[in-house]
Coordinates of C-alpha atoms in Angstrom, one line a residue:
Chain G
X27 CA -45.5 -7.6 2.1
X28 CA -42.1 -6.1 2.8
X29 CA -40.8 -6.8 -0.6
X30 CA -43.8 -4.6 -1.8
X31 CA -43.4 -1.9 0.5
X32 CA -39.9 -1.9 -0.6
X33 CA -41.1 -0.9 -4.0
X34 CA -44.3 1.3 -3.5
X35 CA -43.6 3.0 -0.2
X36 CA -42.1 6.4 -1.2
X37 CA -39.7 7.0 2.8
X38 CA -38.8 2.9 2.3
X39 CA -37.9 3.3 -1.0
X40 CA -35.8 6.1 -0.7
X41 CA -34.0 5.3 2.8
X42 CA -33.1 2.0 1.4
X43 CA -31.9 2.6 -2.2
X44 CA -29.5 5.1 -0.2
X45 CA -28.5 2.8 1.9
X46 CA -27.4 0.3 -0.2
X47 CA -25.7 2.8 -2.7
X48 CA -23.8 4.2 0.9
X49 CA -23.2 0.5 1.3
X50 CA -21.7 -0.3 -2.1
X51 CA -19.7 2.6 -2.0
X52 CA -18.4 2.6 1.1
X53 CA -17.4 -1.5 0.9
X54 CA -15.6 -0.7 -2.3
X55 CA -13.0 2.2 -1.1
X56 CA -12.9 1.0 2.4
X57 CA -11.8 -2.1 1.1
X58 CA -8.8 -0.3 -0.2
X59 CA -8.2 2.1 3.6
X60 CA -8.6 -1.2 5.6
X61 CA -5.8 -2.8 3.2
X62 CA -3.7 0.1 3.6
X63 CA -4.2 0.0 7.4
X64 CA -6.0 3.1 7.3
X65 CA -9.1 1.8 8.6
X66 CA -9.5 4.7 10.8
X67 CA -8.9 7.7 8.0
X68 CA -13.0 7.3 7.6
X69 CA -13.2 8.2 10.8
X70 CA -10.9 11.2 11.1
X71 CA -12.6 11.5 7.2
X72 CA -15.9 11.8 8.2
X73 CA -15.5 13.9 11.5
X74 CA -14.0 16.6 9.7
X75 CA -17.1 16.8 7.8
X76 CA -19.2 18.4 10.7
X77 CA -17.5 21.8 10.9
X78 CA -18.3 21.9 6.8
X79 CA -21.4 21.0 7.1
X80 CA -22.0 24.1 9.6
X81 CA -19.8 26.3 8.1
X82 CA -21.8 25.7 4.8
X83 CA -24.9 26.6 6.8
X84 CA -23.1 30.0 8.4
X85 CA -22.0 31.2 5.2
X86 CA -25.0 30.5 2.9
X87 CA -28.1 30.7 5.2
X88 CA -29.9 27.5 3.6
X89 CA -30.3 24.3 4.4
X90 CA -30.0 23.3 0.5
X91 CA -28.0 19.4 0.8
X92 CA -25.6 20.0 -2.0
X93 CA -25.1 23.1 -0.2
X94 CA -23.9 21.1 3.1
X95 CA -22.8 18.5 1.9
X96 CA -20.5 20.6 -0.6
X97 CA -18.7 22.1 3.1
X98 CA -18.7 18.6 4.1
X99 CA -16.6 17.4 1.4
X100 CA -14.0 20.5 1.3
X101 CA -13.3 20.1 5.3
X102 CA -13.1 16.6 5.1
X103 CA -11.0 16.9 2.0
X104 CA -8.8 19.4 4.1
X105 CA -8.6 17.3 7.6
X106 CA -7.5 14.4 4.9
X107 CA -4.9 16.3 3.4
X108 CA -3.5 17.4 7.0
X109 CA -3.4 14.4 7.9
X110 CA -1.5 12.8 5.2
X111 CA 1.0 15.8 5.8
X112 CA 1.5 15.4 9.3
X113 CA 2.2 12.0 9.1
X114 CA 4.7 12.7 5.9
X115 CA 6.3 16.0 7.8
X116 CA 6.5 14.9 11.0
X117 CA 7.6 12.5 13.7
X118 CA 3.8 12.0 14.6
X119 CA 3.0 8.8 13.6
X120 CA -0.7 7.6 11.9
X121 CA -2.6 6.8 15.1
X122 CA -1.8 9.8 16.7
X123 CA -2.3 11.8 13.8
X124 CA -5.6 10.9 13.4
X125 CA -6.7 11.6 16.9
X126 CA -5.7 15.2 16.5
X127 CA -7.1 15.6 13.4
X128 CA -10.4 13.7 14.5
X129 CA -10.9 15.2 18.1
X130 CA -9.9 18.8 16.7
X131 CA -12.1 19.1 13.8
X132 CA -15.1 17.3 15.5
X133 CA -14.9 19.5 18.8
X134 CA -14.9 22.6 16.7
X135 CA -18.1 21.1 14.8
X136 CA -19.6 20.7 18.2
X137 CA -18.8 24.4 18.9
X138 CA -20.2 25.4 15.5
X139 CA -23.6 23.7 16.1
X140 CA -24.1 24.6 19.6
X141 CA -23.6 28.6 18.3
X142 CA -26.1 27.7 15.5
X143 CA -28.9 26.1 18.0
X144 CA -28.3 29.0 20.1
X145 CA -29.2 31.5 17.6
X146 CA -32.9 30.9 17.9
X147 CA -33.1 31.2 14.1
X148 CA -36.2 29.6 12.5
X149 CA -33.9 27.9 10.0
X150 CA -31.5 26.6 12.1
X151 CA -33.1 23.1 13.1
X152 CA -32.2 19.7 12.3
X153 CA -28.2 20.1 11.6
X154 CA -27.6 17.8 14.1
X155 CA -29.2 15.0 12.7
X156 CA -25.7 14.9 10.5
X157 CA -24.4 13.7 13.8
X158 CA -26.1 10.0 13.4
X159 CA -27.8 10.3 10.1
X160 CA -31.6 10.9 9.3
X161 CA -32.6 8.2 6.8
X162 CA -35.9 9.2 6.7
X163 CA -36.0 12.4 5.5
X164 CA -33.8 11.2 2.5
X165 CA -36.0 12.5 -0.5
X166 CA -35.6 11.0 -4.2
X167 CA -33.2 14.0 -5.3
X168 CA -30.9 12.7 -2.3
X169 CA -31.0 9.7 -3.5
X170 CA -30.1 10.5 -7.2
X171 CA -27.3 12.8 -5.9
X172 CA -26.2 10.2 -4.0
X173 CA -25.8 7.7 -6.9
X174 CA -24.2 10.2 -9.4
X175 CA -21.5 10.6 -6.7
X176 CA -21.3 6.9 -6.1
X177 CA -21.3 6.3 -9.8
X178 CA -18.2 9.0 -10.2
X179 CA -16.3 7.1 -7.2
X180 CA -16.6 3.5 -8.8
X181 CA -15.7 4.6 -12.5
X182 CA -12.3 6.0 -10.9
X183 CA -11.7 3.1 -9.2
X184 CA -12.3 0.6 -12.1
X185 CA -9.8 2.9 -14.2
X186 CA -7.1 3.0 -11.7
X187 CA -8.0 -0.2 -10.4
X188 CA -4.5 -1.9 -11.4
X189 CA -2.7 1.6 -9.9
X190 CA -4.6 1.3 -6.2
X191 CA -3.5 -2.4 -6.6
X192 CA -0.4 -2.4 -6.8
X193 CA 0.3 1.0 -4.5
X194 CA -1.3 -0.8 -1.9
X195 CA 0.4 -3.6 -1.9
X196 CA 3.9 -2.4 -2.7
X197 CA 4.2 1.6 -2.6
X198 CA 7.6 1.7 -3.1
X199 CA 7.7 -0.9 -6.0
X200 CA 5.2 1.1 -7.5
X201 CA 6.9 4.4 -6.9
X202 CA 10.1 2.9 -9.2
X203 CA 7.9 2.0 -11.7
X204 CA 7.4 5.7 -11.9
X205 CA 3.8 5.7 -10.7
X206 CA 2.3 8.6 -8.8
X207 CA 2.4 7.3 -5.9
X208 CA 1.7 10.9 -3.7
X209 CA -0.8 11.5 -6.3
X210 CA -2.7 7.9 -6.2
X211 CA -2.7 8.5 -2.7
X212 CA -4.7 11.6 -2.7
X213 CA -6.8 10.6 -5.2
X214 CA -7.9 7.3 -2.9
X215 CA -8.5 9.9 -0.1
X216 CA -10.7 12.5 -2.0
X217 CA -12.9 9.0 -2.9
X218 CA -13.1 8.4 0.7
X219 CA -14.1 11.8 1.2
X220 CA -17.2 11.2 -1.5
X221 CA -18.2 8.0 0.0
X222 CA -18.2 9.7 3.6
X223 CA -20.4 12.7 1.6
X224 CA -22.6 10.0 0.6
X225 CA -22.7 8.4 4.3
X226 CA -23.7 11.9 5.9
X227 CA -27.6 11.8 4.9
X228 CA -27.6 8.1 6.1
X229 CA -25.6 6.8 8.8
X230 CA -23.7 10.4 9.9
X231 CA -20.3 11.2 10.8
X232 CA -20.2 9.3 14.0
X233 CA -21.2 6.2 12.5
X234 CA -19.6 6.7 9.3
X235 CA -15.8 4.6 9.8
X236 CA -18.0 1.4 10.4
X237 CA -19.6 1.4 7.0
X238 CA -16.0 1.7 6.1
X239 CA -14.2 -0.8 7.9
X240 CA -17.2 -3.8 8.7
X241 CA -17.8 -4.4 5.2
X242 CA -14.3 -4.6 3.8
X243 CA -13.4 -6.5 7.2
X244 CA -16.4 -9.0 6.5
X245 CA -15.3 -9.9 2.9
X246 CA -11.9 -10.4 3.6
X247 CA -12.6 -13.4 5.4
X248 CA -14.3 -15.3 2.7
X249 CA -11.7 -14.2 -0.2
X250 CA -8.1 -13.9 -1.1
X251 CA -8.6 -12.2 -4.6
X252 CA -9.1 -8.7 -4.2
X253 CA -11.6 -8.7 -6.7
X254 CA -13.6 -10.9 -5.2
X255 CA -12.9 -8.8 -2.1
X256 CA -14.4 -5.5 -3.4
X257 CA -17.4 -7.2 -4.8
X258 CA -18.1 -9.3 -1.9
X259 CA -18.2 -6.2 0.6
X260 CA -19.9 -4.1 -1.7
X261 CA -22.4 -6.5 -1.4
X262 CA -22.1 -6.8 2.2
X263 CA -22.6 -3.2 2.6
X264 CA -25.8 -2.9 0.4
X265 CA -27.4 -5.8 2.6
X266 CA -26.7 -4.4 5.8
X267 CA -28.1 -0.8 4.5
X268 CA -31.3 -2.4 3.2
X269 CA -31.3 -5.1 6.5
X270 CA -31.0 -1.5 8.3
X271 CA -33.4 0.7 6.3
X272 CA -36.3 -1.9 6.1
X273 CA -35.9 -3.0 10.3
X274 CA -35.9 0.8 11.1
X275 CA -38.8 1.8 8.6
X276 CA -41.5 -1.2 9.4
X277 CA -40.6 -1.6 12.8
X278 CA -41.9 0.9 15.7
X279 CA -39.7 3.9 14.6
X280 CA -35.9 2.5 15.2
X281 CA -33.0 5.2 13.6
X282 CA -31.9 3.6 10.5
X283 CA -28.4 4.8 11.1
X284 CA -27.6 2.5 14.2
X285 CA -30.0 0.0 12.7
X286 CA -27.7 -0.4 9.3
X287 CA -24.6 0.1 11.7
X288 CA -25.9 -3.4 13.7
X289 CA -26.8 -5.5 10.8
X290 CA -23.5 -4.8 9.7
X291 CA -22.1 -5.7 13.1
X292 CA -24.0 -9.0 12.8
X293 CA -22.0 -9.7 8.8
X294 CA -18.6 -9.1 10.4
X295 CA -19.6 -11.2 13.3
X296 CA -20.8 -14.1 11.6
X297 CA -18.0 -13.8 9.0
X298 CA -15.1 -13.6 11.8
X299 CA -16.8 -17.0 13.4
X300 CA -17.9 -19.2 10.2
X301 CA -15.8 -17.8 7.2
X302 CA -15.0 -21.2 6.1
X303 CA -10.8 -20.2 5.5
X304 CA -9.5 -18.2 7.9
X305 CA -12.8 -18.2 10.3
X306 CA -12.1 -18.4 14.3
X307 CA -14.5 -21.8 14.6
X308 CA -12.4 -23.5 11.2
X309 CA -9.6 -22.5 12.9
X310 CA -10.3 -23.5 16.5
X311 CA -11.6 -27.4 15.0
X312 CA -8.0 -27.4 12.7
X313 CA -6.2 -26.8 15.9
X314 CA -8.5 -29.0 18.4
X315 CA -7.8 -31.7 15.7
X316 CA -3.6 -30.8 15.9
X317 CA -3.7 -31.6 19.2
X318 CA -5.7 -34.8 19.1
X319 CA -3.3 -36.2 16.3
X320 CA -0.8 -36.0 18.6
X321 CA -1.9 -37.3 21.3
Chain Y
X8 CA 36.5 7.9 -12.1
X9 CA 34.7 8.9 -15.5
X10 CA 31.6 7.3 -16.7
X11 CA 32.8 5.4 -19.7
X12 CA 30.8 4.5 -22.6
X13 CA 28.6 1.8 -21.3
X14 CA 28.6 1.9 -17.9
X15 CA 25.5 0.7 -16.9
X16 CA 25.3 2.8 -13.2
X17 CA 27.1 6.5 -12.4
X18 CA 26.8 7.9 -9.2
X19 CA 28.2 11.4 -8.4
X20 CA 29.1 13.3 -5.5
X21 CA 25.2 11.8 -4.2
X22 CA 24.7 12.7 -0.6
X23 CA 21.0 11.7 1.6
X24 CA 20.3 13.3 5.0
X25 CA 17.3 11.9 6.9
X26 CA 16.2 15.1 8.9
X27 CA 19.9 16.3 10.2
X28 CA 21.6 13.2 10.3
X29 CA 23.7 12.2 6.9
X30 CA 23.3 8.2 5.9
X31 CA 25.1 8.9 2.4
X32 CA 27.8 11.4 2.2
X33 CA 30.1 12.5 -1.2
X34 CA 29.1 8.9 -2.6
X35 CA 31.0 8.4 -6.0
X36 CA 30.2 5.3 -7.7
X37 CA 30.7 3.9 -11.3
X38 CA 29.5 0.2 -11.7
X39 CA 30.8 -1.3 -15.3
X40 CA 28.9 -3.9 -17.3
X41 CA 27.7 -7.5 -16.6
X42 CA 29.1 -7.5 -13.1
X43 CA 28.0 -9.1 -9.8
X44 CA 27.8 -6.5 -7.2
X45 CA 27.4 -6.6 -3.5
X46 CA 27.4 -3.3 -1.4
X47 CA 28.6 -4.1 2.0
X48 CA 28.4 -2.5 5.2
X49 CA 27.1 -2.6 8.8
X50 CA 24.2 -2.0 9.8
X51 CA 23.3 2.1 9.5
X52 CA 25.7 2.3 6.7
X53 CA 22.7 3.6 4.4
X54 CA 23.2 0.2 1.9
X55 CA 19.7 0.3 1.4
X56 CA 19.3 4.0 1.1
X57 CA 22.0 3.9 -1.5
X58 CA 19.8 1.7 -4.2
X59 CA 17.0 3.6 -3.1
X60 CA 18.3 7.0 -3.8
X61 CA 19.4 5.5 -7.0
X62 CA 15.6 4.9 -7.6
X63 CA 14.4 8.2 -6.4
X64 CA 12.9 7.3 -3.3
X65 CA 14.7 9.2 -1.5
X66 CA 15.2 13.1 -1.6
X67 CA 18.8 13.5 -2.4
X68 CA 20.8 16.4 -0.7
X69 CA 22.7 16.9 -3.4
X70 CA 24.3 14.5 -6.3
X71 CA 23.0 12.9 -9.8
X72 CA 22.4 9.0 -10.7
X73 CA 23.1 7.9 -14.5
X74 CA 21.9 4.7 -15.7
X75 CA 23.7 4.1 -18.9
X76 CA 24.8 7.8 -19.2
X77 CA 21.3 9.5 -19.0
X78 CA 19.0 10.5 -16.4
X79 CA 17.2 8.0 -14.3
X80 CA 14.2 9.4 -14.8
X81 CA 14.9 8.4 -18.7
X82 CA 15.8 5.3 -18.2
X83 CA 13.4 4.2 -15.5
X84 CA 12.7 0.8 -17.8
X85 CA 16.5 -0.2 -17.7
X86 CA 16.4 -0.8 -13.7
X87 CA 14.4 -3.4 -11.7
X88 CA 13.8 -3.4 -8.4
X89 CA 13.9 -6.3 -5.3
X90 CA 12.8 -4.3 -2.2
X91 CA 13.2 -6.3 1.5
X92 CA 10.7 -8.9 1.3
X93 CA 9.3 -7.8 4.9
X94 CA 8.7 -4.3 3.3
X95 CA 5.3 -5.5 2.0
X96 CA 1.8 -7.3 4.3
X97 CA 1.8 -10.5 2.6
X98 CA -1.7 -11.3 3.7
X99 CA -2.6 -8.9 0.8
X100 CA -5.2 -10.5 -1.0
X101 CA -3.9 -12.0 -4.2
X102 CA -1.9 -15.1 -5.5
X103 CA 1.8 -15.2 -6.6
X104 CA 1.1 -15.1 -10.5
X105 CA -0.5 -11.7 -9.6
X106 CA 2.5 -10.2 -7.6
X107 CA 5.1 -11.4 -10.7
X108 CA 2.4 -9.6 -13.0
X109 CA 3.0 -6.0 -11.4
X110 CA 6.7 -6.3 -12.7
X111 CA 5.0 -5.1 -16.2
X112 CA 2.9 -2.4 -15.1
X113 CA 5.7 -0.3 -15.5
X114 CA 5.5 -1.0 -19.6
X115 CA 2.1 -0.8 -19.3
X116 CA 2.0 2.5 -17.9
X117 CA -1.3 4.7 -16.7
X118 CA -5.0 2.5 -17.5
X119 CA -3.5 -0.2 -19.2
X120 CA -4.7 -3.6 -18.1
X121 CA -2.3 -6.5 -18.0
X122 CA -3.6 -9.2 -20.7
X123 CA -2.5 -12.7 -21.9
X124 CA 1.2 -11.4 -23.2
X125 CA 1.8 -9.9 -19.3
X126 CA 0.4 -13.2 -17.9
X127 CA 2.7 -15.6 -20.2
X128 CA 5.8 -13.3 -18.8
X129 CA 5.0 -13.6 -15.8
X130 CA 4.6 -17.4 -15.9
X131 CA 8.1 -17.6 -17.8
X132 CA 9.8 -15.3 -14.6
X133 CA 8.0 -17.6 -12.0
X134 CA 9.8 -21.4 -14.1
X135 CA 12.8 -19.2 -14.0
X136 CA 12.6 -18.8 -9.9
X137 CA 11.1 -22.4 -9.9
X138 CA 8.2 -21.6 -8.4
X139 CA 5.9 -22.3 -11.7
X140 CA 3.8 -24.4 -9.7
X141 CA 2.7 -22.2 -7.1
X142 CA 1.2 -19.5 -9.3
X143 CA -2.3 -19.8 -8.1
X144 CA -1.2 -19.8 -4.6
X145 CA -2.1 -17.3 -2.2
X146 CA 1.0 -15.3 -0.7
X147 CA 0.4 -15.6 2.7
X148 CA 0.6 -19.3 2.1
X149 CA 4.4 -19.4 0.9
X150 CA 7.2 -19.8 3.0
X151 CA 9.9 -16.9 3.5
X152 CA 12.2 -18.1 0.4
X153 CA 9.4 -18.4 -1.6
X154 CA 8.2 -15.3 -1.0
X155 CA 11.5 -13.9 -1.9
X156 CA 11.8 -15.7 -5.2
X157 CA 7.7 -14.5 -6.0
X158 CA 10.0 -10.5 -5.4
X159 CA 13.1 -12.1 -7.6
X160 CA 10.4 -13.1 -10.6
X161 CA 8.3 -9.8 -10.7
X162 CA 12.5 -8.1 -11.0
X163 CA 12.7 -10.8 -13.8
X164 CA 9.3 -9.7 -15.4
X165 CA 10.7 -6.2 -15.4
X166 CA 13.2 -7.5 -18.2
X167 CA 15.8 -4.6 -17.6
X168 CA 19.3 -4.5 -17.7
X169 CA 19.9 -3.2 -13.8
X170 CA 18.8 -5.1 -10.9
X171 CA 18.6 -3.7 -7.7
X172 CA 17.9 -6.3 -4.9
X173 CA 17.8 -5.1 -1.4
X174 CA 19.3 -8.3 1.1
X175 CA 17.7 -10.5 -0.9
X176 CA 19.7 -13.3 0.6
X177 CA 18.5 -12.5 4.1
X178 CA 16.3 -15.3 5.9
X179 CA 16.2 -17.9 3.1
X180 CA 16.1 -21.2 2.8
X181 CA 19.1 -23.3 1.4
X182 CA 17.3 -24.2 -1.7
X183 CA 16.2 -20.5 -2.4
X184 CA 19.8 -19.4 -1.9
X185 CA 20.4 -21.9 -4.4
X186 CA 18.1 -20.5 -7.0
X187 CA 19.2 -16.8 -6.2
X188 CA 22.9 -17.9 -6.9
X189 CA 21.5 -19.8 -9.8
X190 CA 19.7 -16.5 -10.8
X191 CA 22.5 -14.4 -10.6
X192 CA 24.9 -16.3 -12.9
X193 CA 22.6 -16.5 -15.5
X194 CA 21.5 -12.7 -15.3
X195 CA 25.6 -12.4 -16.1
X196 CA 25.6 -14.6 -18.6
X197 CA 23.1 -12.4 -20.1
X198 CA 25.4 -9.8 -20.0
X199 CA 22.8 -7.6 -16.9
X200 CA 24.5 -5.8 -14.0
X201 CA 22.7 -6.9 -10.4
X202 CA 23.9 -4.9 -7.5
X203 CA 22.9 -6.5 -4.1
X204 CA 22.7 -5.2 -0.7
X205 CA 24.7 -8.2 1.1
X206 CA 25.0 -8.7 4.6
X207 CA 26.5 -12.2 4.9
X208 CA 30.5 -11.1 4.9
X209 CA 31.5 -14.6 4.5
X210 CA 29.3 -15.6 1.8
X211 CA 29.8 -12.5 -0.4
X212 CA 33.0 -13.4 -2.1
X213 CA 31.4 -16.7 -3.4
X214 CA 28.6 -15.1 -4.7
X215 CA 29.5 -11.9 -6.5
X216 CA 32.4 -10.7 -8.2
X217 CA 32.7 -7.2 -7.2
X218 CA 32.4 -5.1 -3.9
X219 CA 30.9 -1.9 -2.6
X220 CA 32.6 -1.2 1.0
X221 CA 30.3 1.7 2.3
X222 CA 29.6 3.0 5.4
X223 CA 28.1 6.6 4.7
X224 CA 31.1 7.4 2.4
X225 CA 32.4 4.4 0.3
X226 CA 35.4 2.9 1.5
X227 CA 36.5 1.0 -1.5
X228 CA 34.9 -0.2 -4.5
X229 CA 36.2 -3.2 -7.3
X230 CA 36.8 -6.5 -8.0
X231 CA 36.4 -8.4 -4.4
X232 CA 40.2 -9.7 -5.1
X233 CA 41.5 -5.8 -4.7
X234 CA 39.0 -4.6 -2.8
X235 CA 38.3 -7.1 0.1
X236 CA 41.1 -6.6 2.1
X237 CA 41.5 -7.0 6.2
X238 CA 42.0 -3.1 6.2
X239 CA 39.4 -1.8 4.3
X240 CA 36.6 -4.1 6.2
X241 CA 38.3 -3.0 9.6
X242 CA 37.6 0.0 8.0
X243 CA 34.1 0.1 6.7
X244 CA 33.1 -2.0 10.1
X245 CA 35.3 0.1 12.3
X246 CA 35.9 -2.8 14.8
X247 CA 31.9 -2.9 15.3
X248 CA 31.7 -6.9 14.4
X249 CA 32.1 -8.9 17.3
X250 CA 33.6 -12.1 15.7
X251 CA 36.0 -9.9 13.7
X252 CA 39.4 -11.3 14.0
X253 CA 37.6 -14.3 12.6
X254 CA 35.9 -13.1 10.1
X255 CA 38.9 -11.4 8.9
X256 CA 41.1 -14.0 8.8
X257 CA 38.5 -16.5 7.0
X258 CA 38.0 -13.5 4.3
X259 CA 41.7 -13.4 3.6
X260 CA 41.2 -17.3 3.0
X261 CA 38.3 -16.6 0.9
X262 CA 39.7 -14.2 -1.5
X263 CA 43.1 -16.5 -1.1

């Protein structure tokens, strides 16, 4: 009955095709931030996003997506770049760089939207369901923007997919080979920036750095091919968006945000405890049985 | 010192600052052909910074690098490069055979994907580091020294005629010290230059044939048998080694 619905019902349809594009997106380039140990640049990523969105709004007067989501990507792009700079210029290392960068461009969203509601314009309503994402009202031209983006992000990363390899493994090895290394860098980050676009519709920008980090975090501990790695949480991440989508749809009006956000919660969970390899129970029996040989 | 025809590294009046502080000041440098190098210092000396200016890793303050009379930049396929083996998170996902491969992505340049003729090098560095048989094996799952040999046989895969290894001695085991020695004679043999950040004074004189003394400037540099004297380590170290005296006398013995 679900699996119908999934097909016929227009809302159903459309939240969870874009939440399992958001999912596959996401999983493949946060695959690549949590190997890099910058699991958290989603976050800053996707918190800049919120002045651009209103800014957007300010400056145009319509509450046209691409419109929005086109602010999004440019002040996300910029709190990115700063970020990357500070860290490069500066004595400020990653963890604090990304707190300034977060907090500061997500307080002056807050100020932004707070001035718009205040306007009592007729048009103003509803910006601040960027804040935790508004499945629902995803319509099929969402969805198609969506997976044009999506599409543009995975085609870059299967051509530079040997070039993100190997300058996240070995930055410096690759910068002697005379690879781009500043360049691929940026590049990785304006991806993000597209997957966190992608993200806003769906899950929003508080809720965006878990779609990041779970899935990529969840595959890990079933691989050690990297390949196998993005494919696995891409995977991951489409199953938790529909898991989300179809739980918050048919059941008594739960936000699909959150709900996607949980199910994914629930794939890293059971991967951390079971992942046959490097899972906490293998581990635990491998060690319990240590101990006993001993003895 | 003038570069003469073949030499296969020039450095010239090269000096590094990190913020205000100098690590590599007025460094002149000529390294001829087929030679076994160490660079030798303590700690702060800027060894490493030295091969890594040489790679352009660093900004340089001022100063040009040569590799066999032209332009790095040029001749970017000539050098290889063994960065410190705890530079990298080896519980990256991928398997030693992959690591070795990267060594050709620099001949494969932009797009290219590595195919049957990069996987067959890579194989042939691996036998040459002895580690054929762990190929498959997932990094994280090798010890220390063979980590260090999976860095030595992506250098090899590199097939250049420089080799830059930074302390690739440090933390091994005694059978991947034997396989680095092993390594280096036959790079010679081949006629290739390797120039090694070394740390291990009492070692050094076995293993290569010629010295770097640096410590920000370079003290001395040449054979070990002129260069390795009592003075010139007193002062490249400055007194700074606790076991000195020792060391000292045992180096005399060393060089004879």
């Amino acid at each position: 009955m679900i699996f119908s619905d999934l097909l016929f019902d227009y809302t159903l349809r459309n939240v969870a095709l874009g939440s399992a594009l958001l999912g596959i997106v996401s999983g493949v380039l946060g695959s690549f931030a949590v190997l890099r140990k910058q699991g958290l640049l989603g976050d800053a990523l996707s918190h800049a996003a919120l002045p651009g969105i209103c800014l957007a709004f300010l400056l145009t007067g319509t509450r046209a997506i691409l419109v929005l989501l086109l602010g999004a990507a440019i002040t996300g792009w910029i709190g990115a770049l700063l970020l990357i700079r500070i860290v490069r210029d500066t004595r400020i290392d990653e963890d604090a760089a990304l707190g300034i960068v977060l907090s500061t461009f997500f307080g002056f969203g807050i100020v932004l939207l707070t001035f718009i509601s205040k306007r009592n314009d007729a048009n103003q309503a509803g910006l601040d369901r960027y804040l935790f994402g508004q499945a629902a009202a995803l319509r099929e031209e969402n969805v198609v923007t969506m997976a044009i983006l999506g599409a543009v992000a995975l085609c870059v990363v299967f051509l530079f997919y040997k070039e993100f390899k190997l300058a996240t493994f070995d930055p410096e090895f690759a910068a002697s080979l005379g690879f781009a290394t500043g360049r691929l860098n940026v590049l990785l980050t304006s991806l993000i920036v597209i997957a966190v676009v992608i993200g806003l519709q769906t899950v929003g920008v508080v809720l965006m750095a878990a779609m990041l980090v779970g899935p990529a975090v969840a595959a890990r501990q079933w691989t050690d091919r990297l390949g196998v790695m993005l494919l696995l949480s891409s995977f991951f991440g489409a199953t938790a968006g529909v898991a989300g989508a179809m739980v918050s749809v048919t059941q008594a009006r739960l936000p699909t945000g959150p709900m996607v956000i949980l199910s994914l919660t629930l794939i890293v969970v059971v991967s951390i405890l079971f992942a046959p390899r490097h899972g906490l129970i293998v581990d635990r029996v491998r060690r319990w049985r240590l101990a006993g040989a001993r003895s | 010192m003038t570069p003469g025809e073949a030499d296969p590294l020039h450095v010239h009046d090269l000096t590094v600052a990190y913020r205000d502080k100098r690590v590599l000041e007025d460094v002149d440098l000529t390294i001829p052909a087929g030679r076994l190098v160490a660079i030798i210092g303590p700690n702060g000396a800027g060894k490493s910074t030295l091969l890594r200016a040489v790679l352009d890793l660093v900004p340089r303050v001022s100063g040009t690098v040569e590799i066999f009379r032209r332009r790095y930049r040029e001749q970017r396929r000539l050098v290889a490069y063994v960065p410190q083996r705890n530079s990298v998170d080896w519980e990256f996902p991928t398997d030693a055979l992959d690591v070795v491969m990267m060594g050709r992505y620099g001949t494969l340049g932009w797009l290219r994907r590595p195919g049957r003729s990069e996987r067959d090098a890579a194989m042939r560095a691996l036998e040459q580091v002895g580690m054929a048989a762990y190929a498959g094996r997932q990094i994280s799952q090798l010890s220390g020294g063979q980590q260090q040999r999976v860095f030595l046989a992506r250098a090899l895969a590199q097939n250049a005629q420089i080799y830059l290894m930074d302390e690739p001695f440090a933390g091994v085991d005694a059978v991947t010290e034997r396989a680095i020695v092993d390594l280096l004679s036959a790079l010679r043999s081949e006629g290739k230059t390797v120039v090694c950040v070394h740390h291990d004074l009492d070692s050094a004189p076995y293993y290569f044939d010629w010295a770097v003394l640096l410590n920000v400037r370079i003290i001395a540099a040449g054979p070990f048998s002129e260069v390795f004297t009592p003075e010139n380590v007193t002062r490249t170290y400055g007194g700074s080694l606790s076991s000195f005296g020792r060391l000292v006398r045992g180096m005399s013995a060393a060089v004879g």
